[in-house]
Amino acid sequence: MTKKVWGGRFRENINETVDAFNSSIGFDGRLYAQDIEGSMAHCRMLAKQGIISDDDAARILDALTEIKREIERGELRITDEHEDIHTFVEKALIEKTGAVGEKIHTARSRNDQVALDVRMYVREAVERVSGMIKELQKALVGVAGKNIELIMPGYTHLQPAQPVLLAHHLMAYYEMLKRDRQRFEDSIKRVNILPLGSAALAGTTFNLDREMVAKELGFDSVSMNSMDAVSDRDFVIEFIFASSVLMMHLSRLSEDMIIWSSMEFGYVALPDAFCTGSSIMPQKKNPDILELIRGKTGRVYGNLISLLTVMKGLPLTYNKDMQEDKEALFDTIDTISQCLSVITMLLGRVTFNGDSMKKATQDGYIMATDLADYLVNKGMTFRSAHETAGKIVLYAIDRKKHLEELSLEEYKGFAVQIDSDVFKWLEPASAIKRRNITGGTGSEAVEKAINRAKKETAS
Ligand code: ARG
């Protein structure tokens, strides 16, 4: 255990078990680069304001640069006897520079320091995650474009509903991911605000130039209330919320593909390299990867609920409860990064089985809506067309026939308006052709959507 930075007023050393319990170094070591960068900007500003000398600042800056390099090379190990990454860096600095390094914490508290570090970390994570989402969008667009001609049943209640293009189904996920990216990127407005200068909670007596620090560290503005700045973790919660919605989307995509890869559906073949087998059943090829993505959604939701709960009862301002934000945040970042990368690779290698899909479009009476629309075009009201089409479906079910297998005479028995053109009308491909409305599953509409998506994800 190293000497505590706050040891002055204590009569005895901290209990060892308590020390381990209290420490965050085991997980906040990840913030070393942000912590050092923040300290360097703070140091330059202290010198510019005449709070420390230029010579002292130069020595501190050199030492911090060295510390960063040594950590990166593995020469300086972030070890457990330190309380957190902030005290670790400060100790390392003092070891290198002696009393000069003791000046770095002037006009600063770990409370505004940790808020700064986490904001910088989240800012980078948003950029990385947004790039990964874009890669997944591109993969979706790629598979959609490659399989543009495949028709499958669209489902509601997991019951066959109407024919759709597989590409249209896939592009639905493109839209979800587009919103995900927007959500992450929009959050930057609220992340990119400098808390440093708030000190412990009340601001500081020193004449800091907060704007200078903000500019150096790439922040858009400085926080307006020191008490809010040190006790705010909204931006972490928002990140985990955006991640939760993203995971919900990945989970639904996984679930769709799990169903499609089942023997009963057989729409999609997953690459062997992305599946696993069974220790007892030799024939098995299981979609574990997709199941894991679906499963990991739970832990990201857990992180969200955990942090919302941590924050809900805290009196202003900083409380140690807030140290719990980091594991939830880091675990979320790691989980979504892994899931995004795996599912993007998998999508690049799936193959679709047009025959199984086609067969499925012939079962399930998915042309019934189109039959009703046909009757409307022949002059019926939609309500009675719906009723008539329903009766025709029931009639066909009773005779174990598909709609296209009924004779014209049988059709005419239900509505004299029905003509021989009904058979062409009842082909799933015709149903697709009739739906070129914006946002519809018509081939032209979907091609337009794909082209728009390509433009949106170019660069
Ligand atoms: N490790 C602490 C955290 O993550 C840093 C802030 C400590 N501040 C304090 N007043 N004890 O929240």
CSV table of C-alpha atoms and ligand atoms in Angstrom, one decimal:
chain,number,residue,atom,x,y,z
A,1,MET,CA,0.0,0.0,0.0
A,2,THR,CA,1.4,3.4,-0.9
A,3,LYS,CA,1.1,6.5,1.3
A,4,LYS,CA,-2.3,8.1,0.8
A,5,VAL,CA,-2.6,11.5,-0.8
A,6,TRP,CA,-5.1,12.4,1.9
A,7,GLY,CA,-3.2,10.8,4.8
A,8,GLY,CA,-2.6,14.1,6.8
A,9,ARG,CA,-5.6,14.0,9.1
A,10,PHE,CA,-5.5,10.3,9.8
A,11,ARG,CA,-4.1,8.7,13.0
A,12,GLU,CA,-3.9,5.2,11.6
A,13,ASN,CA,-3.4,3.6,8.2
A,14,ILE,CA,-6.3,2.3,6.3
A,15,ASN,CA,-7.3,-1.2,7.0
A,16,GLU,CA,-6.0,-3.5,4.2
A,17,THR,CA,-9.4,-5.1,3.4
A,18,VAL,CA,-11.0,-1.6,3.3
A,19,ASP,CA,-8.2,-0.4,1.1
A,20,ALA,CA,-8.9,-3.1,-1.4
A,21,PHE,CA,-12.6,-2.5,-1.2
A,22,ASN,CA,-12.2,1.2,-1.7
A,23,SER,CA,-9.8,1.1,-4.6
A,24,SER,CA,-10.7,1.5,-8.2
A,25,ILE,CA,-7.2,1.0,-9.7
A,26,GLY,CA,-8.2,-2.6,-10.7
A,27,PHE,CA,-10.5,-1.1,-13.4
A,28,ASP,CA,-9.8,2.6,-13.8
A,29,GLY,CA,-6.2,2.0,-15.1
A,30,ARG,CA,-7.9,2.2,-18.5
A,31,LEU,CA,-8.1,5.9,-18.0
A,32,TYR,CA,-4.4,6.5,-17.8
A,33,ALA,CA,-4.1,8.3,-21.2
A,34,GLN,CA,-7.0,10.6,-20.5
A,35,ASP,CA,-5.7,11.3,-17.0
A,36,ILE,CA,-2.3,12.2,-18.2
A,37,GLU,CA,-3.6,14.3,-21.1
A,38,GLY,CA,-5.9,16.1,-18.8
A,39,SER,CA,-3.1,16.8,-16.3
A,40,MET,CA,-0.9,18.1,-19.0
A,41,ALA,CA,-3.5,20.6,-20.2
A,42,HIS,CA,-4.1,21.6,-16.6
A,43,CYS,CA,-0.4,22.1,-16.0
A,44,ARG,CA,0.1,24.3,-19.1
A,45,MET,CA,-2.8,26.4,-18.0
A,46,LEU,CA,-1.5,26.8,-14.4
A,47,ALA,CA,1.8,28.1,-15.9
A,48,LYS,CA,0.1,30.4,-18.3
A,49,GLN,CA,-1.9,31.9,-15.4
A,50,GLY,CA,1.3,32.3,-13.3
A,51,ILE,CA,0.1,29.8,-10.7
A,52,ILE,CA,3.1,27.6,-11.2
A,53,SER,CA,6.4,28.6,-12.9
A,54,ASP,CA,7.2,27.8,-16.5
A,55,ASP,CA,10.2,25.8,-15.4
A,56,ASP,CA,8.1,23.7,-13.0
A,57,ALA,CA,5.5,23.2,-15.8
A,58,ALA,CA,8.2,22.1,-18.2
A,59,ARG,CA,9.5,19.5,-15.8
A,60,ILE,CA,6.0,18.2,-15.0
A,61,LEU,CA,5.1,18.0,-18.7
A,62,ASP,CA,8.3,16.0,-19.5
A,63,ALA,CA,7.7,13.7,-16.6
A,64,LEU,CA,4.1,13.1,-17.7
A,65,THR,CA,5.1,12.3,-21.2
A,66,GLU,CA,7.6,9.9,-19.9
A,67,ILE,CA,5.1,8.2,-17.6
A,68,LYS,CA,2.7,7.7,-20.5
A,69,ARG,CA,5.4,6.2,-22.6
A,70,GLU,CA,6.6,3.9,-19.8
A,71,ILE,CA,3.0,2.7,-19.2
A,72,GLU,CA,2.6,2.0,-22.9
A,73,ARG,CA,5.8,0.1,-23.1
A,74,GLY,CA,5.0,-1.9,-20.0
A,75,GLU,CA,7.9,-0.4,-18.1
A,76,LEU,CA,5.6,1.2,-15.5
A,77,ARG,CA,3.0,-1.1,-14.3
A,78,ILE,CA,-0.3,0.1,-12.9
A,79,THR,CA,-0.3,-2.0,-9.7
A,80,ASP,CA,-2.9,-2.6,-7.0
A,81,GLU,CA,-1.2,-0.8,-4.1
A,82,HIS,CA,-2.5,2.5,-5.5
A,83,GLU,CA,-6.0,3.8,-4.8
A,84,ASP,CA,-6.9,4.8,-8.3
A,85,ILE,CA,-5.4,6.0,-11.6
A,86,HIS,CA,-5.3,9.6,-10.5
A,87,THR,CA,-3.2,9.0,-7.4
A,88,PHE,CA,-1.1,6.5,-9.4
A,89,VAL,CA,-0.2,9.1,-12.0
A,90,GLU,CA,0.4,11.8,-9.3
A,91,LYS,CA,2.7,9.4,-7.3
A,92,ALA,CA,4.6,8.5,-10.5
A,93,LEU,CA,5.0,12.2,-11.2
A,94,ILE,CA,6.3,13.0,-7.8
A,95,GLU,CA,8.7,10.1,-7.9
A,96,LYS,CA,10.2,11.6,-11.1
A,97,THR,CA,10.2,15.3,-10.2
A,98,GLY,CA,10.1,15.5,-6.4
A,99,ALA,CA,8.3,18.5,-4.9
A,100,VAL,CA,7.7,20.0,-8.3
A,101,GLY,CA,5.2,17.3,-9.1
A,102,GLU,CA,3.3,18.0,-5.9
A,103,LYS,CA,2.1,21.2,-7.6
A,104,ILE,CA,0.0,19.4,-10.3
A,105,HIS,CA,-3.0,19.0,-8.1
A,106,THR,CA,-3.3,22.8,-7.4
A,107,ALA,CA,-6.8,24.0,-8.1
A,108,ARG,CA,-8.0,20.5,-8.8
A,109,SER,CA,-9.8,17.7,-7.1
A,110,ARG,CA,-10.1,14.0,-8.1
A,111,ASN,CA,-13.8,14.9,-8.4
A,112,ASP,CA,-13.4,17.1,-11.4
A,113,GLN,CA,-10.5,15.1,-12.6
A,114,VAL,CA,-12.4,11.8,-12.8
A,115,ALA,CA,-15.3,13.5,-14.5
A,116,LEU,CA,-12.9,14.9,-17.0
A,117,ASP,CA,-11.2,11.5,-17.7
A,118,VAL,CA,-14.5,9.7,-18.1
A,119,ARG,CA,-15.8,12.4,-20.5
A,120,MET,CA,-12.7,12.1,-22.6
A,121,TYR,CA,-13.0,8.3,-22.6
A,122,VAL,CA,-16.7,8.3,-23.5
A,123,ARG,CA,-16.0,10.8,-26.3
A,124,GLU,CA,-13.5,8.4,-27.9
A,125,ALA,CA,-15.7,5.4,-27.4
A,126,VAL,CA,-18.6,7.2,-29.1
A,127,GLU,CA,-16.4,7.8,-32.1
A,128,ARG,CA,-15.2,4.2,-32.2
A,129,VAL,CA,-18.6,2.7,-31.7
A,130,SER,CA,-20.1,4.9,-34.3
A,131,GLY,CA,-17.5,3.7,-36.8
A,132,MET,CA,-18.3,0.1,-36.0
A,133,ILE,CA,-22.0,0.6,-36.4
A,134,LYS,CA,-21.3,2.1,-39.8
A,135,GLU,CA,-19.3,-1.1,-40.7
A,136,LEU,CA,-22.3,-3.2,-39.7
A,137,GLN,CA,-24.6,-1.0,-41.8
A,138,LYS,CA,-22.3,-1.5,-44.8
A,139,ALA,CA,-22.4,-5.2,-44.3
A,140,LEU,CA,-26.2,-5.2,-44.2
A,141,VAL,CA,-26.3,-3.1,-47.3
A,142,GLY,CA,-23.9,-5.6,-49.0
A,143,VAL,CA,-26.0,-8.6,-48.2
A,144,ALA,CA,-29.2,-6.9,-49.1
A,145,GLY,CA,-27.7,-5.9,-52.5
A,146,LYS,CA,-26.3,-9.3,-53.2
A,147,ASN,CA,-29.7,-11.0,-52.5
A,148,ILE,CA,-32.0,-8.3,-54.0
A,149,GLU,CA,-34.2,-10.8,-55.9
A,150,LEU,CA,-35.0,-13.1,-52.9
A,151,ILE,CA,-38.6,-13.1,-51.8
A,152,MET,CA,-39.6,-14.4,-48.4
A,153,PRO,CA,-42.7,-14.2,-46.1
A,154,GLY,CA,-42.7,-11.2,-43.9
A,155,TYR,CA,-44.1,-12.0,-40.5
A,156,THR,CA,-46.3,-10.5,-37.8
A,157,HIS,CA,-46.7,-12.5,-34.6
A,158,LEU,CA,-44.2,-14.8,-36.3
A,159,GLN,CA,-47.1,-15.9,-38.5
A,160,PRO,CA,-46.6,-15.6,-42.2
A,161,ALA,CA,-48.1,-12.2,-43.2
A,162,GLN,CA,-47.2,-10.9,-46.6
A,163,PRO,CA,-44.3,-11.4,-49.1
A,164,VAL,CA,-41.4,-9.1,-48.7
A,165,LEU,CA,-37.9,-8.9,-50.2
A,166,LEU,CA,-35.2,-10.4,-47.9
A,167,ALA,CA,-33.3,-7.2,-48.7
A,168,HIS,CA,-36.2,-5.1,-47.3
A,169,HIS,CA,-36.1,-7.1,-44.1
A,170,LEU,CA,-32.4,-6.6,-43.8
A,171,MET,CA,-32.6,-2.9,-44.6
A,172,ALA,CA,-35.0,-2.5,-41.6
A,173,TYR,CA,-32.0,-3.2,-39.5
A,174,TYR,CA,-30.0,-0.6,-41.4
A,175,GLU,CA,-32.6,2.0,-40.3
A,176,MET,CA,-32.4,0.9,-36.7
A,177,LEU,CA,-28.6,1.2,-36.7
A,178,LYS,CA,-28.9,4.6,-38.4
A,179,ARG,CA,-30.8,5.8,-35.3
A,180,ASP,CA,-28.3,4.1,-33.1
A,181,ARG,CA,-25.5,6.1,-34.7
A,182,GLN,CA,-27.5,9.3,-34.4
A,183,ARG,CA,-28.1,8.6,-30.7
A,184,PHE,CA,-24.5,8.1,-30.0
A,185,GLU,CA,-23.3,11.1,-32.0
A,186,ASP,CA,-26.0,13.4,-30.7
A,187,SER,CA,-24.9,12.6,-27.1
A,188,ILE,CA,-21.5,14.2,-27.9
A,189,LYS,CA,-23.2,17.6,-27.3
A,190,ARG,CA,-23.7,16.6,-23.7
A,191,VAL,CA,-20.4,14.7,-23.3
A,192,ASN,CA,-18.1,17.3,-24.6
A,193,ILE,CA,-18.3,19.8,-21.8
A,194,LEU,CA,-15.2,20.4,-19.6
A,195,PRO,CA,-15.8,19.8,-15.9
A,196,LEU,CA,-12.2,20.7,-14.9
A,197,GLY,CA,-12.1,23.8,-12.8
A,198,SER,CA,-15.0,22.7,-10.7
A,199,ALA,CA,-12.5,21.3,-8.2
A,200,ALA,CA,-14.1,19.3,-5.4
A,201,LEU,CA,-17.5,20.9,-5.7
A,202,ALA,CA,-17.4,24.7,-5.2
A,203,GLY,CA,-15.0,25.9,-7.9
A,204,THR,CA,-11.5,27.2,-6.9
A,205,THR,CA,-9.9,30.3,-5.5
A,206,PHE,CA,-7.2,30.2,-8.2
A,207,ASN,CA,-7.6,32.2,-11.3
A,208,LEU,CA,-7.9,29.4,-13.8
A,209,ASP,CA,-8.4,29.8,-17.5
A,210,ARG,CA,-11.0,27.1,-18.1
A,211,GLU,CA,-11.6,28.0,-21.7
A,212,MET,CA,-7.9,27.4,-22.5
A,213,VAL,CA,-8.1,23.9,-21.0
A,214,ALA,CA,-11.3,23.3,-22.9
A,215,LYS,CA,-9.7,24.3,-26.1
A,216,GLU,CA,-6.6,22.3,-25.6
A,217,LEU,CA,-8.5,19.2,-24.8
A,218,GLY,CA,-11.0,19.6,-27.6
A,219,PHE,CA,-14.1,20.4,-25.5
A,220,ASP,CA,-16.8,22.6,-26.9
A,221,SER,CA,-17.6,24.4,-23.7
A,222,VAL,CA,-17.0,24.5,-20.0
A,223,SER,CA,-19.5,23.4,-17.4
A,224,MET,CA,-21.7,26.1,-15.8
A,225,ASN,CA,-22.2,24.7,-12.4
A,226,SER,CA,-19.4,23.2,-10.4
A,227,MET,CA,-21.8,21.2,-8.2
A,228,ASP,CA,-23.5,19.7,-11.2
A,229,ALA,CA,-20.2,19.1,-13.0
A,230,VAL,CA,-18.7,16.8,-10.3
A,231,SER,CA,-21.9,14.9,-9.6
A,232,ASP,CA,-23.2,14.4,-13.2
A,233,ARG,CA,-23.0,11.0,-14.7
A,234,ASP,CA,-25.9,11.5,-17.2
A,235,PHE,CA,-23.5,11.2,-20.1
A,236,VAL,CA,-22.4,7.7,-18.9
A,237,ILE,CA,-26.0,6.7,-18.5
A,238,GLU,CA,-26.8,8.1,-21.9
A,239,PHE,CA,-24.0,6.1,-23.4
A,240,ILE,CA,-25.2,2.9,-21.8
A,241,PHE,CA,-28.8,3.7,-22.8
A,242,ALA,CA,-27.7,4.2,-26.5
A,243,SER,CA,-25.8,0.9,-26.1
A,244,SER,CA,-28.9,-0.8,-24.7
A,245,VAL,CA,-31.0,0.2,-27.7
A,246,LEU,CA,-28.2,-0.9,-30.0
A,247,MET,CA,-28.0,-4.2,-28.3
A,248,MET,CA,-31.8,-4.6,-28.5
A,249,HIS,CA,-31.4,-4.2,-32.3
A,250,LEU,CA,-28.5,-6.6,-32.5
A,251,SER,CA,-30.5,-9.1,-30.4
A,252,ARG,CA,-33.5,-8.9,-32.7
A,253,LEU,CA,-31.3,-9.3,-35.8
A,254,SER,CA,-29.7,-12.3,-34.1
A,255,GLU,CA,-33.0,-13.8,-33.2
A,256,ASP,CA,-34.2,-13.4,-36.8
A,257,MET,CA,-31.2,-15.2,-38.0
A,258,ILE,CA,-31.4,-17.9,-35.4
A,259,ILE,CA,-35.0,-18.6,-36.5
A,260,TRP,CA,-34.0,-18.5,-40.2
A,261,SER,CA,-31.1,-20.9,-39.6
A,262,SER,CA,-33.3,-23.5,-38.0
A,263,MET,CA,-34.0,-26.6,-40.0
A,264,GLU,CA,-37.7,-25.7,-40.0
A,265,PHE,CA,-37.0,-22.4,-41.8
A,266,GLY,CA,-33.8,-23.1,-43.6
A,267,TYR,CA,-33.6,-19.6,-45.0
A,268,VAL,CA,-30.0,-18.9,-44.1
A,269,ALA,CA,-26.8,-20.9,-43.8
A,270,LEU,CA,-24.4,-19.6,-41.2
A,271,PRO,CA,-20.7,-20.0,-41.9
A,272,ASP,CA,-19.2,-23.0,-40.0
A,273,ALA,CA,-16.5,-20.8,-38.6
A,274,PHE,CA,-19.2,-18.9,-36.7
A,275,CYS,CA,-21.0,-21.9,-35.3
A,276,THR,CA,-20.2,-24.5,-32.7
A,277,GLY,CA,-21.2,-28.2,-32.3
A,278,SER,CA,-22.5,-30.4,-29.6
A,279,SER,CA,-20.4,-32.7,-27.3
A,280,ILE,CA,-23.0,-35.4,-27.6
A,281,MET,CA,-25.1,-34.9,-30.8
A,282,PRO,CA,-22.9,-35.3,-33.8
A,283,GLN,CA,-25.2,-33.6,-36.3
A,284,LYS,CA,-25.5,-30.3,-34.5
A,285,LYS,CA,-24.4,-26.9,-35.8
A,286,ASN,CA,-25.5,-24.3,-33.3
A,287,PRO,CA,-25.8,-20.5,-33.8
A,288,ASP,CA,-24.1,-19.8,-30.5
A,289,ILE,CA,-22.6,-16.5,-31.6
A,290,LEU,CA,-26.0,-15.1,-32.3
A,291,GLU,CA,-27.3,-16.5,-29.1
A,292,LEU,CA,-24.5,-14.9,-27.2
A,293,ILE,CA,-25.2,-11.5,-28.7
A,294,ARG,CA,-28.9,-12.0,-27.7
A,295,GLY,CA,-27.7,-13.0,-24.2
A,296,LYS,CA,-25.2,-10.2,-23.8
A,297,THR,CA,-28.0,-7.7,-24.4
A,298,GLY,CA,-29.1,-8.6,-20.8
A,299,ARG,CA,-25.8,-7.5,-19.3
A,300,VAL,CA,-25.8,-4.2,-21.0
A,301,TYR,CA,-29.4,-3.6,-19.8
A,302,GLY,CA,-28.1,-4.6,-16.4
A,303,ASN,CA,-25.4,-2.0,-16.6
A,304,LEU,CA,-27.9,0.7,-17.4
A,305,ILE,CA,-30.2,-0.3,-14.6
A,306,SER,CA,-27.3,-0.6,-12.2
A,307,LEU,CA,-26.0,2.9,-12.9
A,308,LEU,CA,-29.5,4.5,-12.9
A,309,THR,CA,-30.0,2.9,-9.5
A,310,VAL,CA,-26.5,4.0,-8.2
A,311,MET,CA,-27.3,7.6,-9.1
A,312,LYS,CA,-30.9,7.9,-8.0
A,313,GLY,CA,-30.5,8.6,-4.3
A,314,LEU,CA,-27.2,10.5,-4.2
A,315,PRO,CA,-27.3,13.9,-2.4
A,316,LEU,CA,-25.2,16.5,-4.2
A,317,THR,CA,-22.3,16.4,-4.9
A,318,TYR,CA,-19.7,13.7,-5.4
A,319,ASN,CA,-20.3,10.4,-3.5
A,320,LYS,CA,-18.1,7.3,-3.7
A,321,ASP,CA,-21.1,5.4,-5.1
A,322,MET,CA,-20.2,7.1,-8.4
A,323,GLN,CA,-17.0,5.1,-8.7
A,324,GLU,CA,-19.3,2.3,-9.7
A,325,ASP,CA,-19.9,4.0,-13.0
A,326,LYS,CA,-16.7,2.7,-14.5
A,327,GLU,CA,-17.2,-1.0,-14.6
A,328,ALA,CA,-20.6,-0.6,-16.0
A,329,LEU,CA,-19.3,1.7,-18.7
A,330,PHE,CA,-16.2,-0.3,-19.6
A,331,ASP,CA,-18.1,-3.6,-19.6
A,332,THR,CA,-20.7,-1.9,-21.9
A,333,ILE,CA,-18.1,-0.6,-24.3
A,334,ASP,CA,-16.3,-4.0,-24.4
A,335,THR,CA,-19.5,-5.9,-24.9
A,336,ILE,CA,-20.9,-3.8,-27.7
A,337,SER,CA,-17.6,-3.6,-29.5
A,338,GLN,CA,-17.3,-7.4,-29.4
A,339,CYS,CA,-20.9,-7.9,-30.6
A,340,LEU,CA,-20.6,-5.4,-33.4
A,341,SER,CA,-17.4,-6.8,-34.7
A,342,VAL,CA,-18.6,-10.5,-34.6
A,343,ILE,CA,-21.9,-9.9,-36.2
A,344,THR,CA,-20.4,-7.7,-38.9
A,345,MET,CA,-18.0,-10.5,-39.8
A,346,LEU,CA,-20.7,-13.1,-39.7
A,347,LEU,CA,-23.0,-11.1,-42.0
A,348,GLY,CA,-20.3,-10.9,-44.5
A,349,ARG,CA,-20.3,-14.7,-44.8
A,350,VAL,CA,-24.0,-15.8,-44.6
A,351,THR,CA,-25.7,-17.4,-47.6
A,352,PHE,CA,-29.4,-17.4,-48.2
A,353,ASN,CA,-31.5,-20.2,-49.5
A,354,GLY,CA,-33.9,-18.7,-52.0
A,355,ASP,CA,-35.7,-22.1,-52.5
A,356,SER,CA,-36.7,-22.4,-48.9
A,357,MET,CA,-37.9,-18.9,-48.8
A,358,LYS,CA,-39.9,-19.4,-52.0
A,359,LYS,CA,-41.5,-22.5,-50.7
A,360,ALA,CA,-42.5,-20.6,-47.6
A,361,THR,CA,-44.1,-17.9,-49.6
A,362,GLN,CA,-46.4,-20.6,-51.2
A,363,ASP,CA,-47.6,-21.8,-47.8
A,364,GLY,CA,-49.4,-19.7,-45.3
A,365,TYR,CA,-51.8,-17.8,-47.5
A,366,ILE,CA,-49.6,-14.7,-47.5
A,367,MET,CA,-51.3,-13.4,-50.7
A,368,ALA,CA,-54.6,-13.0,-48.9
A,369,THR,CA,-54.2,-9.2,-48.4
A,370,ASP,CA,-53.4,-8.9,-52.1
A,371,LEU,CA,-56.5,-10.9,-52.9
A,372,ALA,CA,-58.5,-8.4,-50.9
A,373,ASP,CA,-56.8,-5.5,-52.7
A,374,TYR,CA,-57.7,-7.2,-56.0
A,375,LEU,CA,-61.3,-7.3,-55.0
A,376,VAL,CA,-61.2,-3.6,-54.1
A,377,ASN,CA,-59.7,-2.9,-57.5
A,378,LYS,CA,-62.7,-4.7,-58.9
A,379,GLY,CA,-65.1,-2.4,-57.1
A,380,MET,CA,-65.7,-4.0,-53.6
A,381,THR,CA,-65.3,-2.0,-50.4
A,382,PHE,CA,-62.3,-3.1,-48.5
A,383,ARG,CA,-64.3,-4.5,-45.6
A,384,SER,CA,-66.3,-6.8,-47.8
A,385,ALA,CA,-63.2,-7.6,-49.8
A,386,HIS,CA,-61.5,-8.6,-46.6
A,387,GLU,CA,-64.5,-10.8,-45.6
A,388,THR,CA,-64.6,-12.5,-49.0
A,389,ALA,CA,-60.8,-13.1,-49.1
A,390,GLY,CA,-61.1,-14.6,-45.6
A,391,LYS,CA,-63.8,-16.9,-46.8
A,392,ILE,CA,-61.7,-18.0,-49.8
A,393,VAL,CA,-58.8,-18.7,-47.5
A,394,LEU,CA,-61.0,-20.8,-45.2
A,395,TYR,CA,-62.3,-22.7,-48.2
A,396,ALA,CA,-58.8,-23.4,-49.4
A,397,ILE,CA,-57.6,-24.4,-46.0
A,398,ASP,CA,-60.5,-26.9,-45.7
A,399,ARG,CA,-59.4,-28.4,-49.1
A,400,LYS,CA,-55.7,-28.3,-48.2
A,401,LYS,CA,-55.1,-26.2,-51.3
A,402,HIS,CA,-53.0,-23.1,-51.9
A,403,LEU,CA,-54.8,-20.0,-53.1
A,404,GLU,CA,-53.4,-20.4,-56.6
A,405,GLU,CA,-54.6,-23.9,-56.8
A,406,LEU,CA,-58.3,-22.9,-56.7
A,407,SER,CA,-60.1,-22.9,-60.0
A,408,LEU,CA,-61.6,-19.7,-61.6
A,409,GLU,CA,-65.0,-21.3,-61.1
A,410,GLU,CA,-64.3,-21.7,-57.4
A,411,TYR,CA,-63.2,-18.0,-57.2
A,412,LYS,CA,-66.3,-16.9,-59.1
A,413,GLY,CA,-68.4,-18.7,-56.5
A,414,PHE,CA,-67.2,-16.1,-54.0
A,415,ALA,CA,-67.2,-13.1,-56.2
A,416,VAL,CA,-68.3,-12.9,-59.8
A,417,GLN,CA,-65.8,-10.0,-60.4
A,418,ILE,CA,-62.9,-12.3,-60.1
A,419,ASP,CA,-61.2,-13.0,-63.5
A,420,SER,CA,-58.4,-15.2,-64.8
A,421,ASP,CA,-56.0,-12.3,-64.1
A,422,VAL,CA,-56.3,-13.2,-60.5
A,423,PHE,CA,-53.7,-16.0,-60.9
A,424,LYS,CA,-51.0,-13.7,-62.0
A,425,TRP,CA,-52.0,-11.2,-59.3
A,426,LEU,CA,-51.6,-13.8,-56.7
A,427,GLU,CA,-47.9,-14.5,-57.5
A,428,PRO,CA,-45.7,-13.3,-54.6
A,429,ALA,CA,-43.5,-11.5,-57.2
A,430,SER,CA,-46.5,-9.4,-58.4
A,431,ALA,CA,-47.2,-8.5,-54.8
A,432,ILE,CA,-43.6,-7.2,-54.5
A,433,LYS,CA,-44.0,-5.2,-57.8
A,434,ARG,CA,-47.1,-3.5,-56.5
A,435,ARG,CA,-45.3,-2.1,-53.5
A,436,ASN,CA,-42.9,0.5,-54.9
A,437,ILE,CA,-44.4,3.1,-52.5
A,438,THR,CA,-41.6,4.9,-50.6
A,439,GLY,CA,-40.6,2.7,-47.8
A,440,GLY,CA,-42.3,-0.3,-49.3
A,441,THR,CA,-40.9,-3.7,-50.3
A,442,GLY,CA,-41.1,-3.1,-54.1
A,443,SER,CA,-37.8,-3.9,-55.8
A,444,GLU,CA,-37.3,-0.3,-57.0
A,445,ALA,CA,-38.1,1.1,-53.6
A,446,VAL,CA,-35.7,-1.2,-51.9
A,447,GLU,CA,-33.0,-0.5,-54.5
A,448,LYS,CA,-33.5,3.2,-53.9
A,449,ALA,CA,-33.1,2.5,-50.1
A,450,ILE,CA,-29.9,0.6,-50.7
A,451,ASN,CA,-28.5,3.3,-52.9
A,452,ARG,CA,-29.4,6.0,-50.3
A,453,ALA,CA,-27.8,3.8,-47.6
A,454,LYS,CA,-24.6,3.4,-49.7
A,455,LYS,CA,-24.4,7.2,-49.9
A,456,GLU,CA,-25.0,7.6,-46.2
A,457,THR,CA,-22.3,5.2,-45.2
A,458,ALA,CA,-19.7,6.3,-47.8
A,459,SER,CA,-16.5,7.8,-46.5
B,1,ARG,N1,-11.8,6.6,-7.9
B,1,ARG,C1,-12.7,7.7,-7.7
B,1,ARG,C2,-13.9,7.5,-8.7
B,1,ARG,O1,-13.8,6.7,-9.6
B,1,ARG,C3,-12.1,9.0,-8.1
B,1,ARG,C4,-12.7,10.1,-7.4
B,1,ARG,C5,-12.4,10.1,-5.9
B,1,ARG,N2,-12.9,11.2,-5.2
B,1,ARG,C6,-13.1,11.2,-3.9
B,1,ARG,N3,-13.5,12.3,-3.4
B,1,ARG,N4,-12.8,10.2,-3.2
B,1,ARG,O2,-15.0,8.0,-8.5
